[in-house]
Amino acid sequence: MGTTEEPISVLLWDQVIDARADEVRRLSRVQLAELATGAIEGTVELFAVPFAEFCPPPVVELVTSATRDCRASAPEWRLAEAYLARFTDALDAVQGLPMRPGCGPLTMATLGLVESVTGDFEPDEVLEVLSSCYEAIVMSQLTGRVTIERERENEQCRRALALQQDLISRFSGGVS
């Protein structure tokens, strides 16, 4: 069997957030939408450099316009299928742009949100959005081998986990 490049491991996320998956699975569509949107909006605030400078302008526009449009679809949290088609076209257009580590996972989190708002909100898809948001911060902060210890030592990683814990608690009625 040949070797393949391993994806980044978000070990601490698995322990802290994925451990709360059952709480996420009990949330309503509206709560899942609020959770996913809030996680993306909060994540863009956690980059060490302002988000508008961290990612290429077309990526910034893609993420901010999608989260804004998804939030504007409340209280139903539904957008037409045509929105997903336009979003994926725009996403395809930015794939070749040079990006800093972390921009890619954030665009994938945003894709997960848009797919959910144009379809059915599935808790496991929202967990993927949360994982991608955390991965964006890990990739923007840590280089080389990522360990739980390095994640714990990094303030932005801790803040990303705290953000997600607070959001899950807010919507599940639990305590972070």
PDB file of C-alpha atoms in Angstrom:
ATOM      1  CA  MET A   1       0.000   0.000   0.000  1.00  0.00           C
ATOM      2  CA  GLY A   2       1.441   3.394  -1.024  1.00  0.00           C
ATOM      3  CA  THR A   3       1.732   6.343   1.258  1.00  0.00           C
ATOM      4  CA  THR A   4      -0.659   9.215   0.926  1.00  0.00           C
ATOM      5  CA  GLU A   5      -0.543  12.684   2.340  1.00  0.00           C
ATOM      6  CA  GLU A   6      -2.444  12.751   5.607  1.00  0.00           C
ATOM      7  CA  PRO A   7      -5.054  15.449   6.083  1.00  0.00           C
ATOM      8  CA  ILE A   8      -4.508  17.740   9.021  1.00  0.00           C
ATOM      9  CA  SER A   9      -5.621  16.128  12.249  1.00  0.00           C
ATOM     10  CA  VAL A  10      -7.831  18.173  14.490  1.00  0.00           C
ATOM     11  CA  LEU A  11      -7.255  15.989  17.505  1.00  0.00           C
ATOM     12  CA  LEU A  12      -8.391  18.453  20.137  1.00  0.00           C
ATOM     13  CA  TRP A  13     -11.573  19.262  18.187  1.00  0.00           C
ATOM     14  CA  ASP A  14     -12.425  15.562  18.212  1.00  0.00           C
ATOM     15  CA  GLN A  15     -12.106  15.472  21.997  1.00  0.00           C
ATOM     16  CA  VAL A  16     -13.858  18.742  22.770  1.00  0.00           C
ATOM     17  CA  ILE A  17     -16.477  19.379  20.081  1.00  0.00           C
ATOM     18  CA  ASP A  18     -17.119  16.056  18.350  1.00  0.00           C
ATOM     19  CA  ALA A  19     -17.692  14.642  21.830  1.00  0.00           C
ATOM     20  CA  ARG A  20     -20.798  16.873  21.905  1.00  0.00           C
ATOM     21  CA  ALA A  21     -22.181  15.505  18.622  1.00  0.00           C
ATOM     22  CA  ASP A  22     -25.264  14.055  20.324  1.00  0.00           C
ATOM     23  CA  GLU A  23     -26.212  17.542  21.519  1.00  0.00           C
ATOM     24  CA  VAL A  24     -25.879  18.843  17.956  1.00  0.00           C
ATOM     25  CA  ARG A  25     -27.952  15.949  16.599  1.00  0.00           C
ATOM     26  CA  ARG A  26     -30.891  16.993  18.810  1.00  0.00           C
ATOM     27  CA  LEU A  27     -31.033  20.560  17.434  1.00  0.00           C
ATOM     28  CA  SER A  28     -33.800  21.854  15.173  1.00  0.00           C
ATOM     29  CA  ARG A  29     -33.201  23.145  11.643  1.00  0.00           C
ATOM     30  CA  VAL A  30     -33.215  26.737  12.877  1.00  0.00           C
ATOM     31  CA  GLN A  31     -30.757  25.942  15.676  1.00  0.00           C
ATOM     32  CA  LEU A  32     -28.464  24.045  13.282  1.00  0.00           C
ATOM     33  CA  ALA A  33     -28.559  26.990  10.870  1.00  0.00           C
ATOM     34  CA  GLU A  34     -27.764  29.487  13.628  1.00  0.00           C
ATOM     35  CA  LEU A  35     -24.959  27.241  14.908  1.00  0.00           C
ATOM     36  CA  ALA A  36     -23.314  26.788  11.497  1.00  0.00           C
ATOM     37  CA  THR A  37     -23.652  30.442  10.517  1.00  0.00           C
ATOM     38  CA  GLY A  38     -22.426  31.651  13.899  1.00  0.00           C
ATOM     39  CA  ALA A  39     -19.419  29.334  13.719  1.00  0.00           C
ATOM     40  CA  ILE A  40     -18.353  30.707  10.331  1.00  0.00           C
ATOM     41  CA  GLU A  41     -18.968  34.317  11.358  1.00  0.00           C
ATOM     42  CA  GLY A  42     -17.023  33.791  14.575  1.00  0.00           C
ATOM     43  CA  THR A  43     -14.183  31.970  12.844  1.00  0.00           C
ATOM     44  CA  VAL A  44     -13.488  34.846  10.458  1.00  0.00           C
ATOM     45  CA  GLU A  45     -12.892  37.016  13.537  1.00  0.00           C
ATOM     46  CA  LEU A  46     -10.244  34.589  14.857  1.00  0.00           C
ATOM     47  CA  PHE A  47      -7.659  34.860  12.089  1.00  0.00           C
ATOM     48  CA  ALA A  48      -4.486  36.559  13.346  1.00  0.00           C
ATOM     49  CA  VAL A  49      -4.661  38.966  10.405  1.00  0.00           C
ATOM     50  CA  PRO A  50      -8.046  40.576   9.635  1.00  0.00           C
ATOM     51  CA  PHE A  51     -10.044  38.192   7.447  1.00  0.00           C
ATOM     52  CA  ALA A  52     -10.355  40.795   4.680  1.00  0.00           C
ATOM     53  CA  GLU A  53      -6.549  40.761   4.416  1.00  0.00           C
ATOM     54  CA  PHE A  54      -5.971  37.084   5.206  1.00  0.00           C
ATOM     55  CA  CYS A  55      -7.808  35.560   2.243  1.00  0.00           C
ATOM     56  CA  PRO A  56      -7.947  36.794  -1.363  1.00  0.00           C
ATOM     57  CA  PRO A  57     -10.739  39.369  -1.940  1.00  0.00           C
ATOM     58  CA  PRO A  58     -12.904  36.979  -4.028  1.00  0.00           C
ATOM     59  CA  VAL A  59     -12.774  34.417  -1.187  1.00  0.00           C
ATOM     60  CA  VAL A  60     -13.648  37.070   1.388  1.00  0.00           C
ATOM     61  CA  GLU A  61     -16.611  38.144  -0.757  1.00  0.00           C
ATOM     62  CA  LEU A  62     -17.725  34.532  -1.267  1.00  0.00           C
ATOM     63  CA  VAL A  63     -17.691  33.719   2.460  1.00  0.00           C
ATOM     64  CA  THR A  64     -19.170  37.000   3.692  1.00  0.00           C
ATOM     65  CA  SER A  65     -21.901  37.185   1.059  1.00  0.00           C
ATOM     66  CA  ALA A  66     -22.908  33.558   1.604  1.00  0.00           C
ATOM     67  CA  THR A  67     -23.143  33.896   5.381  1.00  0.00           C
ATOM     68  CA  ARG A  68     -25.042  37.181   4.973  1.00  0.00           C
ATOM     69  CA  ASP A  69     -27.461  35.611   2.458  1.00  0.00           C
ATOM     70  CA  CYS A  70     -27.973  32.524   4.598  1.00  0.00           C
ATOM     71  CA  ARG A  71     -28.664  34.640   7.683  1.00  0.00           C
ATOM     72  CA  ALA A  72     -31.076  36.793   5.643  1.00  0.00           C
ATOM     73  CA  SER A  73     -33.035  33.634   4.754  1.00  0.00           C
ATOM     74  CA  ALA A  74     -34.155  33.287   8.394  1.00  0.00           C
ATOM     75  CA  PRO A  75     -36.552  32.385   9.888  1.00  0.00           C
ATOM     76  CA  GLU A  76     -37.049  29.594   7.324  1.00  0.00           C
ATOM     77  CA  TRP A  77     -33.307  29.272   6.616  1.00  0.00           C
ATOM     78  CA  ARG A  78     -33.975  28.287   3.015  1.00  0.00           C
ATOM     79  CA  LEU A  79     -32.410  29.481  -0.220  1.00  0.00           C
ATOM     80  CA  ALA A  80     -33.275  28.311  -3.732  1.00  0.00           C
ATOM     81  CA  GLU A  81     -31.251  25.562  -5.407  1.00  0.00           C
ATOM     82  CA  ALA A  82     -30.124  28.180  -7.935  1.00  0.00           C
ATOM     83  CA  TYR A  83     -28.218  29.888  -5.115  1.00  0.00           C
ATOM     84  CA  LEU A  84     -26.161  26.730  -4.573  1.00  0.00           C
ATOM     85  CA  ALA A  85     -25.358  26.578  -8.295  1.00  0.00           C
ATOM     86  CA  ARG A  86     -24.178  30.211  -8.293  1.00  0.00           C
ATOM     87  CA  PHE A  87     -22.159  29.625  -5.125  1.00  0.00           C
ATOM     88  CA  THR A  88     -20.415  26.532  -6.500  1.00  0.00           C
ATOM     89  CA  ASP A  89     -19.610  28.401  -9.723  1.00  0.00           C
ATOM     90  CA  ALA A  90     -18.034  31.181  -7.662  1.00  0.00           C
ATOM     91  CA  LEU A  91     -16.223  28.610  -5.514  1.00  0.00           C
ATOM     92  CA  ASP A  92     -14.825  26.924  -8.627  1.00  0.00           C
ATOM     93  CA  ALA A  93     -13.605  30.314  -9.840  1.00  0.00           C
ATOM     94  CA  VAL A  94     -11.501  30.915  -6.699  1.00  0.00           C
ATOM     95  CA  GLN A  95      -9.961  27.433  -6.458  1.00  0.00           C
ATOM     96  CA  GLY A  96      -6.890  28.393  -8.491  1.00  0.00           C
ATOM     97  CA  LEU A  97      -6.093  31.515  -6.478  1.00  0.00           C
ATOM     98  CA  PRO A  98      -3.056  31.464  -4.195  1.00  0.00           C
ATOM     99  CA  MET A  99      -4.342  31.296  -0.631  1.00  0.00           C
ATOM    100  CA  ARG A 100      -2.896  31.223   2.833  1.00  0.00           C
ATOM    101  CA  PRO A 101      -3.392  28.046   4.847  1.00  0.00           C
ATOM    102  CA  GLY A 102      -6.824  28.144   6.417  1.00  0.00           C
ATOM    103  CA  CYS A 103      -8.737  29.807   3.584  1.00  0.00           C
ATOM    104  CA  GLY A 104      -9.589  26.484   1.934  1.00  0.00           C
ATOM    105  CA  PRO A 105     -11.243  24.881   4.975  1.00  0.00           C
ATOM    106  CA  LEU A 106     -13.238  28.045   5.587  1.00  0.00           C
ATOM    107  CA  THR A 107     -14.588  27.989   2.025  1.00  0.00           C
ATOM    108  CA  MET A 108     -15.507  24.326   2.540  1.00  0.00           C
ATOM    109  CA  ALA A 109     -17.325  25.230   5.764  1.00  0.00           C
ATOM    110  CA  THR A 110     -19.226  27.883   3.820  1.00  0.00           C
ATOM    111  CA  LEU A 111     -20.085  25.365   1.100  1.00  0.00           C
ATOM    112  CA  GLY A 112     -21.491  23.071   3.794  1.00  0.00           C
ATOM    113  CA  LEU A 113     -23.636  25.909   5.107  1.00  0.00           C
ATOM    114  CA  VAL A 114     -24.944  26.808   1.636  1.00  0.00           C
ATOM    115  CA  GLU A 115     -25.681  23.155   0.823  1.00  0.00           C
ATOM    116  CA  SER A 116     -27.620  22.893   4.068  1.00  0.00           C
ATOM    117  CA  VAL A 117     -29.608  26.100   3.538  1.00  0.00           C
ATOM    118  CA  THR A 118     -30.548  25.026   0.010  1.00  0.00           C
ATOM    119  CA  GLY A 119     -31.414  21.488   1.153  1.00  0.00           C
ATOM    120  CA  ASP A 120     -31.934  19.730   4.439  1.00  0.00           C
ATOM    121  CA  PHE A 121     -29.948  20.700   7.498  1.00  0.00           C
ATOM    122  CA  GLU A 122     -28.334  17.503   8.668  1.00  0.00           C
ATOM    123  CA  PRO A 123     -26.567  17.554  12.038  1.00  0.00           C
ATOM    124  CA  ASP A 124     -23.577  15.652  10.664  1.00  0.00           C
ATOM    125  CA  GLU A 125     -23.135  18.261   7.929  1.00  0.00           C
ATOM    126  CA  VAL A 126     -23.162  20.986  10.574  1.00  0.00           C
ATOM    127  CA  LEU A 127     -20.516  19.036  12.517  1.00  0.00           C
ATOM    128  CA  GLU A 128     -18.432  19.052   9.305  1.00  0.00           C
ATOM    129  CA  VAL A 129     -18.902  22.833   9.093  1.00  0.00           C
ATOM    130  CA  LEU A 130     -17.646  23.149  12.676  1.00  0.00           C
ATOM    131  CA  SER A 131     -14.706  20.850  11.975  1.00  0.00           C
ATOM    132  CA  SER A 132     -13.750  22.826   8.864  1.00  0.00           C
ATOM    133  CA  CYS A 133     -13.953  26.098  10.797  1.00  0.00           C
ATOM    134  CA  TYR A 134     -11.599  24.727  13.440  1.00  0.00           C
ATOM    135  CA  GLU A 135      -9.300  23.291  10.781  1.00  0.00           C
ATOM    136  CA  ALA A 136      -9.107  26.760   9.192  1.00  0.00           C
ATOM    137  CA  ILE A 137      -7.787  28.195  12.448  1.00  0.00           C
ATOM    138  CA  VAL A 138      -5.393  25.289  13.075  1.00  0.00           C
ATOM    139  CA  MET A 139      -3.961  25.582   9.561  1.00  0.00           C
ATOM    140  CA  SER A 140      -3.599  29.352   9.872  1.00  0.00           C
ATOM    141  CA  GLN A 141      -1.799  29.035  13.207  1.00  0.00           C
ATOM    142  CA  LEU A 142       0.249  25.840  13.303  1.00  0.00           C
ATOM    143  CA  THR A 143       2.817  24.442  10.897  1.00  0.00           C
ATOM    144  CA  GLY A 144       4.474  21.052  10.905  1.00  0.00           C
ATOM    145  CA  ARG A 145       3.136  18.212  12.988  1.00  0.00           C
ATOM    146  CA  VAL A 146      -0.022  19.216  14.823  1.00  0.00           C
ATOM    147  CA  THR A 147      -0.427  17.708  18.280  1.00  0.00           C
ATOM    148  CA  ILE A 148      -3.041  18.126  20.971  1.00  0.00           C
ATOM    149  CA  GLU A 149      -0.428  19.878  23.084  1.00  0.00           C
ATOM    150  CA  ARG A 150       0.317  22.419  20.349  1.00  0.00           C
ATOM    151  CA  GLU A 151      -3.399  23.012  19.822  1.00  0.00           C
ATOM    152  CA  ARG A 152      -3.905  23.553  23.566  1.00  0.00           C
ATOM    153  CA  GLU A 153      -0.978  25.966  23.695  1.00  0.00           C
ATOM    154  CA  ASN A 154      -2.285  28.086  20.826  1.00  0.00           C
ATOM    155  CA  GLU A 155      -4.593  30.901  21.914  1.00  0.00           C
ATOM    156  CA  GLN A 156      -6.502  31.050  18.604  1.00  0.00           C
ATOM    157  CA  CYS A 157      -7.167  27.302  18.674  1.00  0.00           C
ATOM    158  CA  ARG A 158      -8.461  27.619  22.237  1.00  0.00           C
ATOM    159  CA  ARG A 159     -10.644  30.566  21.210  1.00  0.00           C
ATOM    160  CA  ALA A 160     -12.038  28.616  18.239  1.00  0.00           C
ATOM    161  CA  LEU A 161     -12.999  25.727  20.499  1.00  0.00           C
ATOM    162  CA  ALA A 162     -14.515  28.089  23.066  1.00  0.00           C
ATOM    163  CA  LEU A 163     -16.571  29.763  20.330  1.00  0.00           C
ATOM    164  CA  GLN A 164     -17.970  26.434  19.176  1.00  0.00           C
ATOM    165  CA  GLN A 165     -18.613  25.214  22.724  1.00  0.00           C
ATOM    166  CA  ASP A 166     -20.480  28.420  23.529  1.00  0.00           C
ATOM    167  CA  LEU A 167     -22.595  28.139  20.374  1.00  0.00           C
ATOM    168  CA  ILE A 168     -23.463  24.492  21.038  1.00  0.00           C
ATOM    169  CA  SER A 169     -24.367  25.335  24.630  1.00  0.00           C
ATOM    170  CA  ARG A 170     -26.490  28.289  23.551  1.00  0.00           C
ATOM    171  CA  PHE A 171     -28.585  26.184  21.197  1.00  0.00           C
ATOM    172  CA  SER A 172     -28.658  22.927  23.139  1.00  0.00           C
ATOM    173  CA  GLY A 173     -29.323  24.506  26.503  1.00  0.00           C
ATOM    174  CA  GLY A 174     -26.169  22.829  27.843  1.00  0.00           C
ATOM    175  CA  VAL A 175     -23.205  24.220  29.669  1.00  0.00           C
ATOM    176  CA  SER A 176     -19.836  24.525  27.923  1.00  0.00           C
TER     177      SER A 176
END
